């Protein structure tokens, strides 16, 4: 394309935009090929590395080796799934099959687990303005807690797994179980410890009602116990969060995600959903 001096800037921007669009289209095509069964996938479109029957340690967990054919939703595929961009493949933990009182739930109303082990992670998402790759917050082998209703459930090698995005991960930890000590918050997520609540309320006529049915009894304040590093700017610099560990904060009803850690009640909430830091007059 021939450009005059007056149009050089415009042409340069157009070429850069076309190059970025071509890159995104190529990435989308690669994602589509990963999910096509082997009997219809052209051999020439697959790289040699994607045909290995063993998970690659650079991107996949080596905690287990794939034994036998690699399947996706019951159909054989040519090689292991390699997530793109900021996608993460998570091996789900068991669903919640009973209530805290020991009542077993039917399969159609069992609560979906939003906790699992990272099996594979993509290289990171390009920043929409600069194209710089935003680093991933998790790595294979870590256990993560992610937001409810996020991701795509699938059956991969006869195991229940979910493909989620990195920004859906609230926290990560390493170990047998989640504790306040080993919880590591991701990006702009904040872990808030809630004050103890009265489980039931009894009225004068003897009727006992769960406290959770009263809106005025929902917690709207708590103490910050863990904070994430912060969000990335266009230059991949980290912006610290406006709250610190030990701050007492106020938030809206129904904000965040309720989490129980070792019988204690917590809330995992985005920093942007925190309304205010409550100052203690005695410490001012």
mmCIF file of C-alpha atoms in Angstrom:
data_model
loop_
_atom_site.group_PDB
_atom_site.id
_atom_site.type_symbol
_atom_site.label_atom_id
_atom_site.label_comp_id
_atom_site.label_asym_id
_atom_site.label_seq_id
_atom_site.Cartn_x
_atom_site.Cartn_y
_atom_site.Cartn_z
ATOM 1 C CA UNK A 1 0.000 0.000 0.000
ATOM 2 C CA UNK A 2 1.488 3.366 -1.071
ATOM 3 C CA UNK A 3 1.083 6.124 1.520
ATOM 4 C CA UNK A 4 1.762 9.833 1.260
ATOM 5 C CA UNK A 5 3.547 11.572 4.097
ATOM 6 C CA UNK A 6 0.287 13.102 5.312
ATOM 7 C CA UNK A 7 -1.329 9.666 5.496
ATOM 8 C CA UNK A 8 1.594 7.703 6.936
ATOM 9 C CA UNK A 9 0.205 7.740 10.479
ATOM 10 C CA UNK A 10 -3.222 6.625 9.299
ATOM 11 C CA UNK A 11 -1.757 3.791 7.229
ATOM 12 C CA UNK A 12 0.469 2.646 10.063
ATOM 13 C CA UNK A 13 -2.504 2.470 12.431
ATOM 14 C CA UNK A 14 -4.527 0.524 9.839
ATOM 15 C CA UNK A 15 -1.705 -1.989 9.310
ATOM 16 C CA UNK A 16 -1.349 -2.486 13.067
ATOM 17 C CA UNK A 17 -5.119 -2.981 13.427
ATOM 18 C CA UNK A 18 -5.159 -5.518 10.552
ATOM 19 C CA UNK A 19 -2.243 -7.417 12.101
ATOM 20 C CA UNK A 20 -3.965 -7.618 15.483
ATOM 21 C CA UNK A 21 -7.226 -8.787 13.890
ATOM 22 C CA UNK A 22 -5.364 -11.490 11.958
ATOM 23 C CA UNK A 23 -3.718 -12.636 15.197
ATOM 24 C CA UNK A 24 -7.059 -12.879 17.022
ATOM 25 C CA UNK A 25 -8.649 -14.788 14.125
ATOM 26 C CA UNK A 26 -5.730 -17.232 14.118
ATOM 27 C CA UNK A 27 -6.132 -17.766 17.870
ATOM 28 C CA UNK A 28 -9.861 -18.381 17.481
ATOM 29 C CA UNK A 29 -9.208 -20.941 14.733
ATOM 30 C CA UNK A 30 -6.705 -22.761 16.925
ATOM 31 C CA UNK A 31 -9.215 -22.920 19.789
ATOM 32 C CA UNK A 32 -11.798 -24.431 17.427
ATOM 33 C CA UNK A 33 -9.367 -27.133 16.259
ATOM 34 C CA UNK A 34 -8.669 -28.236 19.810
ATOM 35 C CA UNK A 35 -12.299 -29.227 20.250
ATOM 36 C CA UNK A 36 -12.851 -31.079 16.959
ATOM 37 C CA UNK A 37 -12.856 -34.916 17.267
ATOM 38 C CA UNK A 38 -9.923 -36.675 15.654
ATOM 39 C CA UNK A 39 -12.004 -38.370 12.947
ATOM 40 C CA UNK A 40 -12.751 -35.001 11.311
ATOM 41 C CA UNK A 41 -9.610 -33.016 12.209
ATOM 42 C CA UNK A 42 -7.111 -32.678 9.326
ATOM 43 C CA UNK A 43 -3.735 -34.075 10.387
ATOM 44 C CA UNK A 44 -1.822 -31.277 8.671
ATOM 45 C CA UNK A 45 -3.376 -28.621 10.935
ATOM 46 C CA UNK A 46 -1.956 -30.129 14.140
ATOM 47 C CA UNK A 47 1.554 -29.564 15.435
ATOM 48 C CA UNK A 48 3.732 -32.447 16.581
ATOM 49 C CA UNK A 49 3.754 -31.117 20.160
ATOM 50 C CA UNK A 50 -0.040 -31.328 20.388
ATOM 51 C CA UNK A 51 0.030 -35.074 19.602
ATOM 52 C CA UNK A 52 1.964 -36.068 22.715
ATOM 53 C CA UNK A 53 -0.063 -38.417 24.996
ATOM 54 C CA UNK A 54 1.630 -36.998 28.091
ATOM 55 C CA UNK A 55 0.785 -33.594 29.544
ATOM 56 C CA UNK A 56 3.458 -30.964 28.956
ATOM 57 C CA UNK A 57 4.909 -29.826 32.268
ATOM 58 C CA UNK A 58 5.297 -26.242 31.045
ATOM 59 C CA UNK A 59 1.544 -25.761 30.781
ATOM 60 C CA UNK A 60 -0.088 -28.867 32.250
ATOM 61 C CA UNK A 61 -0.101 -30.570 35.628
ATOM 62 C CA UNK A 62 2.082 -33.686 35.933
ATOM 63 C CA UNK A 63 0.097 -34.929 38.923
ATOM 64 C CA UNK A 64 -1.445 -37.594 36.691
ATOM 65 C CA UNK A 65 -0.566 -39.167 33.359
ATOM 66 C CA UNK A 66 -3.164 -39.700 30.654
ATOM 67 C CA UNK A 67 -3.545 -43.452 30.269
ATOM 68 C CA UNK A 68 -5.329 -44.494 27.090
ATOM 69 C CA UNK A 69 -7.099 -42.389 24.476
ATOM 70 C CA UNK A 70 -7.641 -38.681 25.156
ATOM 71 C CA UNK A 71 -11.343 -37.907 25.090
ATOM 72 C CA UNK A 72 -13.475 -34.794 25.274
ATOM 73 C CA UNK A 73 -17.163 -35.240 26.123
ATOM 74 C CA UNK A 74 -16.899 -38.911 25.175
ATOM 75 C CA UNK A 75 -15.178 -38.385 21.802
ATOM 76 C CA UNK A 76 -11.534 -39.130 21.058
ATOM 77 C CA UNK A 77 -9.342 -36.131 20.200
ATOM 78 C CA UNK A 78 -5.781 -36.118 18.831
ATOM 79 C CA UNK A 79 -3.943 -34.580 21.782
ATOM 80 C CA UNK A 80 -4.188 -32.885 25.180
ATOM 81 C CA UNK A 81 -6.073 -29.611 25.464
ATOM 82 C CA UNK A 82 -3.820 -26.546 25.570
ATOM 83 C CA UNK A 83 -5.796 -23.520 26.841
ATOM 84 C CA UNK A 84 -5.300 -20.254 24.957
ATOM 85 C CA UNK A 85 -5.207 -16.645 26.152
ATOM 86 C CA UNK A 86 -6.292 -16.408 29.816
ATOM 87 C CA UNK A 87 -8.280 -19.650 29.920
ATOM 88 C CA UNK A 88 -7.682 -22.196 32.704
ATOM 89 C CA UNK A 89 -8.640 -25.880 32.789
ATOM 90 C CA UNK A 90 -9.739 -26.911 36.290
ATOM 91 C CA UNK A 91 -10.372 -30.424 37.643
ATOM 92 C CA UNK A 92 -13.544 -30.025 39.710
ATOM 93 C CA UNK A 93 -13.917 -31.145 43.292
ATOM 94 C CA UNK A 94 -16.973 -33.189 44.262
ATOM 95 C CA UNK A 95 -20.367 -31.518 44.294
ATOM 96 C CA UNK A 96 -22.017 -30.699 47.635
ATOM 97 C CA UNK A 97 -24.315 -33.697 48.120
ATOM 98 C CA UNK A 98 -25.762 -32.938 51.582
ATOM 99 C CA UNK A 99 -26.802 -29.974 53.712
ATOM 100 C CA UNK A 100 -24.998 -28.990 56.903
ATOM 101 C CA UNK A 101 -27.710 -30.886 58.804
ATOM 102 C CA UNK A 102 -26.891 -34.133 57.018
ATOM 103 C CA UNK A 103 -29.834 -34.169 54.610
ATOM 104 C CA UNK A 104 -28.795 -35.668 51.271
ATOM 105 C CA UNK A 105 -29.836 -33.687 48.205
ATOM 106 C CA UNK A 106 -31.192 -35.093 44.926
ATOM 107 C CA UNK A 107 -28.715 -35.004 42.051
ATOM 108 C CA UNK A 108 -30.620 -32.278 40.188
ATOM 109 C CA UNK A 109 -30.351 -29.828 43.127
ATOM 110 C CA UNK A 110 -26.834 -30.609 44.311
ATOM 111 C CA UNK A 111 -24.651 -27.513 44.558
ATOM 112 C CA UNK A 112 -21.955 -27.210 41.903
ATOM 113 C CA UNK A 113 -18.451 -27.114 43.300
ATOM 114 C CA UNK A 114 -16.544 -23.938 42.434
ATOM 115 C CA UNK A 115 -13.236 -25.275 43.711
ATOM 116 C CA UNK A 116 -10.698 -27.404 41.893
ATOM 117 C CA UNK A 117 -7.124 -28.107 40.849
ATOM 118 C CA UNK A 118 -5.546 -26.253 37.936
ATOM 119 C CA UNK A 119 -4.653 -28.809 35.259
ATOM 120 C CA UNK A 120 -3.581 -26.421 32.500
ATOM 121 C CA UNK A 121 -3.312 -22.670 32.000
ATOM 122 C CA UNK A 122 -2.966 -20.446 28.952
ATOM 123 C CA UNK A 123 -0.051 -18.045 28.402
ATOM 124 C CA UNK A 124 -2.066 -14.928 29.301
ATOM 125 C CA UNK A 125 -4.354 -12.422 27.608
ATOM 126 C CA UNK A 126 -3.060 -9.556 25.437
ATOM 127 C CA UNK A 127 -3.932 -6.126 26.798
ATOM 128 C CA UNK A 128 -6.622 -4.635 24.499
ATOM 129 C CA UNK A 129 -4.719 -1.344 24.051
ATOM 130 C CA UNK A 130 -1.037 -2.275 24.081
ATOM 131 C CA UNK A 131 -1.029 -5.954 23.096
ATOM 132 C CA UNK A 132 1.264 -6.781 26.032
ATOM 133 C CA UNK A 133 0.576 -10.165 27.608
ATOM 134 C CA UNK A 134 -1.048 -9.898 31.041
ATOM 135 C CA UNK A 135 0.571 -12.531 33.323
ATOM 136 C CA UNK A 136 -1.528 -15.385 34.676
ATOM 137 C CA UNK A 137 -2.281 -15.540 38.403
ATOM 138 C CA UNK A 138 -2.273 -19.329 38.723
ATOM 139 C CA UNK A 139 -0.153 -22.297 37.716
ATOM 140 C CA UNK A 140 -0.825 -26.051 37.354
ATOM 141 C CA UNK A 141 -1.084 -27.933 40.625
ATOM 142 C CA UNK A 142 -2.612 -25.067 42.605
ATOM 143 C CA UNK A 143 -6.165 -25.266 43.907
ATOM 144 C CA UNK A 144 -8.435 -22.349 43.031
ATOM 145 C CA UNK A 145 -11.784 -20.998 44.117
ATOM 146 C CA UNK A 146 -13.724 -19.312 41.309
ATOM 147 C CA UNK A 147 -17.008 -17.473 40.939
ATOM 148 C CA UNK A 148 -20.262 -19.369 40.648
ATOM 149 C CA UNK A 149 -21.881 -19.795 37.201
ATOM 150 C CA UNK A 150 -18.580 -19.102 35.422
ATOM 151 C CA UNK A 151 -16.870 -21.305 32.877
ATOM 152 C CA UNK A 152 -17.792 -24.189 30.590
ATOM 153 C CA UNK A 153 -18.208 -27.656 32.098
ATOM 154 C CA UNK A 154 -16.818 -30.601 30.147
ATOM 155 C CA UNK A 155 -15.872 -34.249 30.471
ATOM 156 C CA UNK A 156 -12.143 -34.510 29.717
ATOM 157 C CA UNK A 157 -10.569 -37.977 29.836
ATOM 158 C CA UNK A 158 -13.580 -39.176 31.872
ATOM 159 C CA UNK A 159 -13.049 -36.477 34.525
ATOM 160 C CA UNK A 160 -15.350 -33.567 35.344
ATOM 161 C CA UNK A 161 -13.544 -30.348 34.441
ATOM 162 C CA UNK A 162 -14.370 -26.694 33.837
ATOM 163 C CA UNK A 163 -12.736 -24.193 31.482
ATOM 164 C CA UNK A 164 -12.750 -20.773 33.162
ATOM 165 C CA UNK A 165 -11.138 -17.380 32.610
ATOM 166 C CA UNK A 166 -8.347 -16.099 34.810
ATOM 167 C CA UNK A 167 -10.368 -13.121 36.068
ATOM 168 C CA UNK A 168 -13.014 -15.540 37.422
ATOM 169 C CA UNK A 169 -10.490 -16.952 39.930
ATOM 170 C CA UNK A 170 -11.001 -15.352 43.343
ATOM 171 C CA UNK A 171 -8.197 -17.016 45.281
ATOM 172 C CA UNK A 172 -5.642 -19.821 45.078
ATOM 173 C CA UNK A 173 -3.972 -22.041 47.628
ATOM 174 C CA UNK A 174 -1.576 -24.963 47.922
ATOM 175 C CA UNK A 175 -2.265 -27.790 50.352
ATOM 176 C CA UNK A 176 -4.924 -30.288 51.345
ATOM 177 C CA UNK A 177 -7.517 -27.713 52.401
ATOM 178 C CA UNK A 178 -8.203 -23.984 52.332
ATOM 179 C CA UNK A 179 -7.248 -21.992 55.427
ATOM 180 C CA UNK A 180 -7.008 -18.290 56.141
ATOM 181 C CA UNK A 181 -3.226 -18.638 56.286
ATOM 182 C CA UNK A 182 -2.675 -20.318 52.900
ATOM 183 C CA UNK A 183 -5.282 -18.306 50.955
ATOM 184 C CA UNK A 184 -3.709 -16.076 48.303
ATOM 185 C CA UNK A 185 -6.053 -13.526 46.771
ATOM 186 C CA UNK A 186 -5.905 -12.886 43.025
ATOM 187 C CA UNK A 187 -5.641 -9.388 41.559
ATOM 188 C CA UNK A 188 -8.365 -7.102 42.999
ATOM 189 C CA UNK A 189 -10.153 -9.686 45.148
ATOM 190 C CA UNK A 190 -10.383 -9.118 48.913
ATOM 191 C CA UNK A 191 -11.064 -11.666 51.679
ATOM 192 C CA UNK A 192 -13.263 -10.200 54.433
ATOM 193 C CA UNK A 193 -13.984 -11.990 57.717
ATOM 194 C CA UNK A 194 -17.609 -11.556 58.762
ATOM 195 C CA UNK A 195 -18.763 -11.014 62.357
ATOM 196 C CA UNK A 196 -20.500 -13.953 64.099
ATOM 197 C CA UNK A 197 -24.186 -14.217 63.298
ATOM 198 C CA UNK A 198 -27.151 -15.525 65.241
ATOM 199 C CA UNK A 199 -28.253 -18.651 63.402
ATOM 200 C CA UNK A 200 -31.976 -18.430 64.341
ATOM 201 C CA UNK A 201 -34.459 -15.920 65.710
ATOM 202 C CA UNK A 202 -37.304 -16.931 68.017
ATOM 203 C CA UNK A 203 -40.441 -14.840 68.324
ATOM 204 C CA UNK A 204 -42.796 -14.523 71.304
ATOM 205 C CA UNK A 205 -45.240 -17.033 69.825
ATOM 206 C CA UNK A 206 -42.503 -19.687 69.749
ATOM 207 C CA UNK A 207 -41.862 -19.675 65.988
ATOM 208 C CA UNK A 208 -38.196 -20.184 65.127
ATOM 209 C CA UNK A 209 -36.979 -18.659 61.839
ATOM 210 C CA UNK A 210 -33.534 -18.810 60.252
ATOM 211 C CA UNK A 211 -31.768 -15.480 60.573
ATOM 212 C CA UNK A 212 -30.721 -15.595 56.899
ATOM 213 C CA UNK A 213 -34.294 -14.791 55.774
ATOM 214 C CA UNK A 214 -34.093 -11.272 57.220
ATOM 215 C CA UNK A 215 -32.501 -8.693 54.955
ATOM 216 C CA UNK A 216 -31.560 -6.475 57.901
ATOM 217 C CA UNK A 217 -29.525 -9.362 59.333
ATOM 218 C CA UNK A 218 -27.342 -9.759 56.269
ATOM 219 C CA UNK A 219 -23.739 -8.709 57.042
ATOM 220 C CA UNK A 220 -22.705 -5.415 55.459
ATOM 221 C CA UNK A 221 -19.392 -4.944 57.245
ATOM 222 C CA UNK A 222 -16.365 -7.010 58.151
ATOM 223 C CA UNK A 223 -12.614 -7.078 58.653
ATOM 224 C CA UNK A 224 -10.140 -7.397 55.775
ATOM 225 C CA UNK A 225 -7.832 -10.395 56.319
ATOM 226 C CA UNK A 226 -6.280 -10.850 52.842
ATOM 227 C CA UNK A 227 -5.922 -8.623 49.765
ATOM 228 C CA UNK A 228 -4.795 -9.259 46.203
ATOM 229 C CA UNK A 229 -1.820 -7.550 44.593
ATOM 230 C CA UNK A 230 -4.054 -5.326 42.431
ATOM 231 C CA UNK A 231 -4.993 -4.906 38.773
ATOM 232 C CA UNK A 232 -2.587 -4.424 35.874
ATOM 233 C CA UNK A 233 -2.319 -1.143 33.965
ATOM 234 C CA UNK A 234 -1.708 -0.920 30.210
ATOM 235 C CA UNK A 235 2.041 -0.870 31.003
ATOM 236 C CA UNK A 236 1.638 -4.046 33.121
ATOM 237 C CA UNK A 237 2.266 -2.079 36.279
ATOM 238 C CA UNK A 238 0.281 -3.226 39.328
ATOM 239 C CA UNK A 239 -2.124 -0.756 40.943
ATOM 240 C CA UNK A 240 -2.309 -1.486 44.701
ATOM 241 C CA UNK A 241 -5.753 -1.864 46.280
ATOM 242 C CA UNK A 242 -7.169 0.962 48.435
ATOM 243 C CA UNK A 243 -7.616 -1.281 51.508
ATOM 244 C CA UNK A 244 -5.192 -3.055 53.819
ATOM 245 C CA UNK A 245 -5.270 -6.069 56.107
ATOM 246 C CA UNK A 246 -6.984 -5.121 59.369
ATOM 247 C CA UNK A 247 -9.278 -2.476 57.854
ATOM 248 C CA UNK A 248 -12.945 -2.672 58.760
ATOM 249 C CA UNK A 249 -14.979 -2.144 55.608
ATOM 250 C CA UNK A 250 -18.595 -1.651 54.610
ATOM 251 C CA UNK A 251 -20.247 -3.185 51.541
ATOM 252 C CA UNK A 252 -23.692 -3.673 50.024
ATOM 253 C CA UNK A 253 -26.091 -6.519 50.816
ATOM 254 C CA UNK A 254 -25.656 -9.518 48.499
ATOM 255 C CA UNK A 255 -22.244 -8.276 47.345
ATOM 256 C CA UNK A 256 -19.397 -10.750 46.945
ATOM 257 C CA UNK A 257 -19.291 -14.512 47.409
ATOM 258 C CA UNK A 258 -19.862 -16.262 50.745
ATOM 259 C CA UNK A 259 -17.108 -18.704 51.729
ATOM 260 C CA UNK A 260 -16.795 -20.959 54.770
ATOM 261 C CA UNK A 261 -13.209 -21.576 55.915
ATOM 262 C CA UNK A 262 -12.734 -23.905 58.876
ATOM 263 C CA UNK A 263 -16.286 -23.193 60.142
ATOM 264 C CA UNK A 264 -15.725 -19.417 59.975
ATOM 265 C CA UNK A 265 -17.738 -17.188 57.638
ATOM 266 C CA UNK A 266 -15.933 -15.005 55.085
ATOM 267 C CA UNK A 267 -16.794 -12.933 52.048
ATOM 268 C CA UNK A 268 -14.688 -12.797 48.879
ATOM 269 C CA UNK A 269 -15.429 -9.479 47.215
ATOM 270 C CA UNK A 270 -14.034 -7.232 44.493
ATOM 271 C CA UNK A 271 -12.299 -4.119 45.803
ATOM 272 C CA UNK A 272 -14.556 -1.961 43.601
ATOM 273 C CA UNK A 273 -17.610 -3.270 45.525
ATOM 274 C CA UNK A 274 -16.281 -2.016 48.872
ATOM 275 C CA UNK A 275 -18.098 1.170 49.842
ATOM 276 C CA UNK A 276 -15.969 2.589 52.640
ATOM 277 C CA UNK A 277 -13.277 1.979 55.239
ATOM 278 C CA UNK A 278 -14.684 2.436 58.741
ATOM 279 C CA UNK A 279 -12.292 4.372 60.963
ATOM 280 C CA UNK A 280 -11.919 3.521 64.635
ATOM 281 C CA UNK A 281 -12.157 6.837 66.612
ATOM 282 C CA UNK A 282 -10.021 5.391 69.423
ATOM 283 C CA UNK A 283 -7.098 4.823 67.045
ATOM 284 C CA UNK A 284 -7.246 8.182 65.286
#
